[in-house]
mmCIF file of C-alpha atoms in Angstrom:
data_model
loop_
_atom_site.group_PDB
_atom_site.id
_atom_site.type_symbol
_atom_site.label_atom_id
_atom_site.label_comp_id
_atom_site.label_asym_id
_atom_site.label_seq_id
_atom_site.Cartn_x
_atom_site.Cartn_y
_atom_site.Cartn_z
ATOM 1 C CA LEU B 1 -30.741 -69.509 6.558
ATOM 2 C CA GLN B 2 -28.539 -68.186 9.314
ATOM 3 C CA LEU B 3 -25.621 -69.876 11.061
ATOM 4 C CA HIS B 4 -27.790 -70.590 14.110
ATOM 5 C CA HIS B 5 -30.070 -72.807 11.967
ATOM 6 C CA SER B 6 -27.398 -75.535 11.964
ATOM 7 C CA GLY B 7 -28.364 -78.625 13.957
ATOM 8 C CA HIS B 8 -30.589 -81.693 14.001
ATOM 9 C CA HIS B 9 -34.109 -81.224 12.673
ATOM 10 C CA SER B 10 -37.147 -83.472 12.367
ATOM 11 C CA CYS B 11 -40.802 -82.998 11.623
ATOM 12 C CA THR B 12 -43.800 -84.203 13.583
ATOM 13 C CA PHE B 13 -47.277 -84.737 12.270
ATOM 14 C CA ARG B 14 -50.557 -86.008 13.656
ATOM 15 C CA TYR B 15 -51.392 -89.367 12.102
ATOM 16 C CA ARG B 16 -54.819 -89.756 13.714
ATOM 17 C CA PRO B 17 -56.996 -87.116 15.385
ATOM 18 C CA TRP B 18 -58.600 -89.315 18.051
ATOM 19 C CA PRO B 19 -57.037 -90.839 19.900
ATOM 20 C CA SER B 20 -54.156 -88.611 18.858
ATOM 21 C CA VAL B 21 -51.211 -90.409 17.353
ATOM 22 C CA TRP B 22 -48.164 -88.299 16.543
ATOM 23 C CA ILE B 23 -45.361 -89.530 14.334
ATOM 24 C CA GLU B 24 -41.897 -87.979 14.253
ATOM 25 C CA SER B 25 -39.520 -88.340 11.326
ATOM 26 C CA SER B 26 -35.937 -89.416 11.671
ATOM 27 C CA PRO B 27 -33.724 -86.400 12.360
ATOM 28 C CA VAL B 28 -31.593 -84.867 9.632
ATOM 29 C CA THR B 29 -28.471 -82.801 10.209
ATOM 30 C CA VAL B 30 -28.381 -79.337 8.634
ATOM 31 C CA THR B 31 -25.065 -77.495 8.498
ATOM 32 C CA VAL B 32 -25.052 -73.841 7.448
ATOM 33 C CA HIS B 33 -21.642 -72.631 6.367
ATOM 34 C CA GLY B 34 -20.531 -69.028 6.648
ATOM 35 C CA VAL B 35 -19.503 -67.033 3.600
ATOM 36 C CA PRO B 36 -15.893 -65.785 3.865
ATOM 37 C CA LEU B 37 -15.257 -62.041 3.898
ATOM 38 C CA SER B 38 -14.347 -60.446 0.595
ATOM 39 C CA GLY B 39 -14.555 -57.102 -1.117
ATOM 40 C CA VAL B 40 -13.870 -54.791 1.832
ATOM 41 C CA SER B 41 -14.092 -51.230 0.451
ATOM 42 C CA LEU B 42 -13.750 -47.733 1.850
ATOM 43 C CA TRP B 43 -15.761 -44.723 0.654
ATOM 44 C CA ALA B 44 -15.523 -41.065 1.618
ATOM 45 C CA GLN B 45 -18.031 -38.210 1.730
ATOM 46 C CA PRO B 46 -17.082 -35.772 0.313
ATOM 47 C CA PRO B 47 -15.830 -38.066 -2.464
ATOM 48 C CA GLY B 48 -12.129 -38.532 -3.099
ATOM 49 C CA GLY B 49 -11.089 -37.944 0.510
ATOM 50 C CA GLN B 50 -10.478 -34.215 0.039
ATOM 51 C CA VAL B 51 -11.979 -32.008 2.723
ATOM 52 C CA ALA B 52 -11.688 -28.302 3.507
ATOM 53 C CA LEU B 53 -9.955 -27.318 6.751
ATOM 54 C CA GLY B 54 -12.561 -27.284 9.542
ATOM 55 C CA ASP B 55 -15.154 -29.355 7.646
ATOM 56 C CA SER B 56 -16.279 -32.893 8.460
ATOM 57 C CA LEU B 57 -15.481 -36.069 6.576
ATOM 58 C CA VAL B 58 -17.441 -39.336 6.742
ATOM 59 C CA LEU B 59 -15.723 -42.616 5.886
ATOM 60 C CA SER B 60 -17.825 -45.725 5.193
ATOM 61 C CA CYS B 61 -16.660 -49.333 5.122
ATOM 62 C CA THR B 62 -18.603 -51.881 3.066
ATOM 63 C CA VAL B 63 -18.301 -55.638 2.551
ATOM 64 C CA ALA B 64 -19.284 -57.284 -0.749
ATOM 65 C CA THR B 65 -19.756 -60.751 0.776
ATOM 66 C CA GLY B 66 -19.485 -62.232 4.239
ATOM 67 C CA THR B 67 -21.574 -63.821 6.930
ATOM 68 C CA GLY B 68 -22.241 -61.721 10.011
ATOM 69 C CA PRO B 69 -22.171 -60.602 12.617
ATOM 70 C CA LEU B 70 -19.443 -58.301 11.360
ATOM 71 C CA SER B 71 -17.289 -55.985 13.481
ATOM 72 C CA PHE B 72 -15.551 -52.908 12.049
ATOM 73 C CA THR B 73 -12.467 -51.023 13.247
ATOM 74 C CA TRP B 74 -10.838 -47.865 11.873
ATOM 75 C CA HIS B 75 -7.135 -47.011 11.694
ATOM 76 C CA ARG B 76 -4.969 -44.101 10.458
ATOM 77 C CA GLY B 77 -1.530 -44.312 8.834
ATOM 78 C CA GLY B 78 0.677 -47.206 9.842
ATOM 79 C CA SER B 79 -0.346 -47.069 13.482
ATOM 80 C CA GLY B 80 -2.473 -49.786 14.976
ATOM 81 C CA ALA B 81 -4.280 -47.183 17.074
ATOM 82 C CA LEU B 82 -8.037 -47.649 17.073
ATOM 83 C CA LEU B 83 -9.945 -44.584 15.822
ATOM 84 C CA GLY B 84 -13.434 -46.030 16.065
ATOM 85 C CA THR B 85 -15.754 -48.972 15.536
ATOM 86 C CA GLY B 86 -18.778 -49.499 13.341
ATOM 87 C CA PRO B 87 -19.249 -49.244 9.569
ATOM 88 C CA HIS B 88 -18.853 -45.426 9.551
ATOM 89 C CA LEU B 89 -16.222 -43.049 10.928
ATOM 90 C CA GLU B 90 -16.973 -39.338 11.111
ATOM 91 C CA LEU B 91 -14.070 -36.932 11.436
ATOM 92 C CA TRP B 92 -15.430 -33.645 12.809
ATOM 93 C CA HIS B 93 -13.828 -30.256 12.141
ATOM 94 C CA THR B 94 -10.885 -31.775 10.331
ATOM 95 C CA GLY B 95 -7.542 -30.049 10.954
ATOM 96 C CA ASP B 96 -4.127 -30.405 9.351
ATOM 97 C CA GLU B 97 -3.496 -33.550 11.407
ATOM 98 C CA GLY B 98 -6.405 -35.210 9.544
ATOM 99 C CA SER B 99 -4.302 -35.618 6.391
ATOM 100 C CA SER B 100 -3.234 -39.249 6.350
ATOM 101 C CA HIS B 101 -4.085 -42.704 5.035
ATOM 102 C CA TYR B 102 -7.148 -44.341 6.603
ATOM 103 C CA HIS B 103 -8.333 -47.934 6.371
ATOM 104 C CA CYS B 104 -10.978 -50.161 7.927
ATOM 105 C CA ARG B 105 -10.740 -53.752 9.105
ATOM 106 C CA VAL B 106 -13.705 -56.090 9.196
ATOM 107 C CA SER B 107 -13.933 -59.320 11.155
ATOM 108 C CA ASP B 108 -16.561 -62.050 11.146
ATOM 109 C CA GLY B 109 -14.975 -63.846 14.104
ATOM 110 C CA ASP B 110 -13.129 -66.304 11.861
ATOM 111 C CA SER B 111 -11.387 -64.098 9.310
ATOM 112 C CA VAL B 112 -10.336 -60.472 8.874
ATOM 113 C CA GLY B 113 -10.552 -58.309 5.751
ATOM 114 C CA LYS B 114 -8.835 -54.964 5.253
ATOM 115 C CA SER B 115 -9.699 -52.141 2.878
ATOM 116 C CA VAL B 116 -7.221 -50.486 0.573
ATOM 117 C CA PRO B 117 -6.018 -47.329 2.379
ATOM 118 C CA LEU B 118 -7.684 -44.059 1.380
ATOM 119 C CA ASN B 119 -5.521 -40.941 1.301
ATOM 120 C CA VAL B 120 -7.386 -38.116 3.060
ATOM 121 C CA THR B 121 -6.183 -34.615 2.208
ATOM 122 C CA VAL B 122 -7.164 -31.562 4.265
ATOM 123 C CA LEU B 123 -7.168 -28.493 1.975
#
């Protein structure tokens, strides 16, 4: 089931083929509840968040449970500046300024989950 399946539903069947007689059941109300966000995690490739100067680093944000659609945002350090959107963030040709703490935020429209910050070190 998806959230959009919530609503009033009934079934209709043909009681007699000729002349056709259709019978409709009484409607029932179906309510599909969303699953709250939990288990927001951050992963790095290469693992551990250590990357050689000039190389690329890919960060991935995952959610253990939660009902979509989900939106992802990426942030560095304590700033609220937006680095990117989507479940992955690729840092190309990482320089000294790439060393920092990174985290992702995930929203399902009702709640927001935040990953534990990952310390990225440029070697």
